[in-house]
XYZ file of N, CA and C in Angstrom:
156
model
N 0.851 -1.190 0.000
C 0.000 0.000 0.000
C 0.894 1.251 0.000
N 0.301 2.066 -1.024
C 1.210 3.572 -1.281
C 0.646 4.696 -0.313
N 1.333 5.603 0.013
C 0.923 7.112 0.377
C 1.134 7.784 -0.847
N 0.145 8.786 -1.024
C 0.194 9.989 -2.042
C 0.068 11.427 -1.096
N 0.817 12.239 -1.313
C 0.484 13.450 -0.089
C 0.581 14.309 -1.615
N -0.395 15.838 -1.451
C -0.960 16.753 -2.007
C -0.112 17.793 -2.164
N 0.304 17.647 -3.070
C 1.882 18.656 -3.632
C 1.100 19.931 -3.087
N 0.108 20.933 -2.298
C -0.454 22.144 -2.421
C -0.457 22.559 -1.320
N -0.953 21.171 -0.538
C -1.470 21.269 1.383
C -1.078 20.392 2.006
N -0.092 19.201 1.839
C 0.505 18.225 2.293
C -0.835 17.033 2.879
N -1.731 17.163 2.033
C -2.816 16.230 3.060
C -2.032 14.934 2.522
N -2.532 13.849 3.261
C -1.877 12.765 2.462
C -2.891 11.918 2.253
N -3.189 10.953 1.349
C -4.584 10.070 1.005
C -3.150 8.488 1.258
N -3.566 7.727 2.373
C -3.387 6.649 2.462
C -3.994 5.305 1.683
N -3.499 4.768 1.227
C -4.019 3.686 0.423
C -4.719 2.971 1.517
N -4.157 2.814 2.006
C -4.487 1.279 2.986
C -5.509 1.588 4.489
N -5.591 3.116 4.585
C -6.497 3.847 5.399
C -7.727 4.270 4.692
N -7.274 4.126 3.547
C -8.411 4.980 2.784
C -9.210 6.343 3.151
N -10.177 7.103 3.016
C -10.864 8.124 3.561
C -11.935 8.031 4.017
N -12.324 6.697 5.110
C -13.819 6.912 5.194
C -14.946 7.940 5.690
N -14.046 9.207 5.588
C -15.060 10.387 5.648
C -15.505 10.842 4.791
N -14.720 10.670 3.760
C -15.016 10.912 2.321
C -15.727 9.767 1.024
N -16.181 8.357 2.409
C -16.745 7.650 1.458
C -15.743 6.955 0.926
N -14.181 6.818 1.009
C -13.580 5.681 0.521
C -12.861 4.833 1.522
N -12.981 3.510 0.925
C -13.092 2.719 1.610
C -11.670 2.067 1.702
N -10.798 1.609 2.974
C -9.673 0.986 3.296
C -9.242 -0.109 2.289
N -8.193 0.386 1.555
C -7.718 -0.364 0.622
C -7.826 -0.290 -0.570
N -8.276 1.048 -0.663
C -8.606 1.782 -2.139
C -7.666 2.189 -2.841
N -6.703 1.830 -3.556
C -5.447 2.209 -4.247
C -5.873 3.659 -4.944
N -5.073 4.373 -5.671
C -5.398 5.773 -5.584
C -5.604 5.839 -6.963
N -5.042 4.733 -7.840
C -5.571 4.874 -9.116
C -6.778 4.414 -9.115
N -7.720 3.978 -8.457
C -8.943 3.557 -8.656
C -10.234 4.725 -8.024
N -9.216 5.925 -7.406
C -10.168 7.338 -6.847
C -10.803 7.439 -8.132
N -12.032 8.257 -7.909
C -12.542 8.706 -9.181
C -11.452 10.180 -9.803
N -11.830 9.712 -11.044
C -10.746 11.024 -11.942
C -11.660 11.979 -11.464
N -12.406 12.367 -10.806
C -13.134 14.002 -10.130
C -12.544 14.317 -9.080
N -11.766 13.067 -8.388
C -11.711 13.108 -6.438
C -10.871 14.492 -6.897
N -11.117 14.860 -6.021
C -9.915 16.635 -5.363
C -9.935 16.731 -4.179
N -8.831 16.965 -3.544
C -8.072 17.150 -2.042
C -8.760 17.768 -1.117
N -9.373 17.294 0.425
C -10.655 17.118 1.011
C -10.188 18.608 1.863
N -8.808 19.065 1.389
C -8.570 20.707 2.034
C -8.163 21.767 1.135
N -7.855 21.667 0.587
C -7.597 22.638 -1.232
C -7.915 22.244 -2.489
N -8.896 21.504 -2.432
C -9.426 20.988 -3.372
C -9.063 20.753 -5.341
N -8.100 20.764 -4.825
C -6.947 20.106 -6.124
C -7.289 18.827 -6.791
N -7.003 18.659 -7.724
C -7.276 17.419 -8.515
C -5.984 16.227 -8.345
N -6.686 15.113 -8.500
C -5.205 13.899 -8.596
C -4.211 14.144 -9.037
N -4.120 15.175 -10.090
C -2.709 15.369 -10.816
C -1.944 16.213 -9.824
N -2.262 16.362 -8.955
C -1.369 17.517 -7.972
C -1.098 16.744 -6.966
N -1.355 15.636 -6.882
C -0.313 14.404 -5.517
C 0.734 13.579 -6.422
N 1.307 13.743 -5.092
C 2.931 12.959 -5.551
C 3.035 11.669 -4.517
N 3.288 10.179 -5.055
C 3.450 9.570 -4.226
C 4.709 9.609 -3.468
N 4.728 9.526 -2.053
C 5.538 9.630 -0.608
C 6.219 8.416 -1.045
């Protein structure tokens, strides 16, 4: 399982934690976010995380 943290606001989206505040679920690899997801604090798109 990867970390991706948010090249903008440092949030980080855990693979293996997933976001279940945001409705995703533990073990959600990050290529499988929807191509809409954007960053749950600066609301940036996938192309603006870098995997850790």
């Amino acid at each position: 399982m990867k970390k991706y943290v948010c090249d903008i606001c440092g949030w980080i989206y855990d693979e293996e934690e997933g976001a279940p505040d945001l409705g995703i679920a533990p073990g959600t690899a990050f290529e499988d976010l929807p191509e809409d997801f954007e960053c749950p604090l600066c609301c940036v798109g996938k192309d603006q995380f870098s995997e850790e």
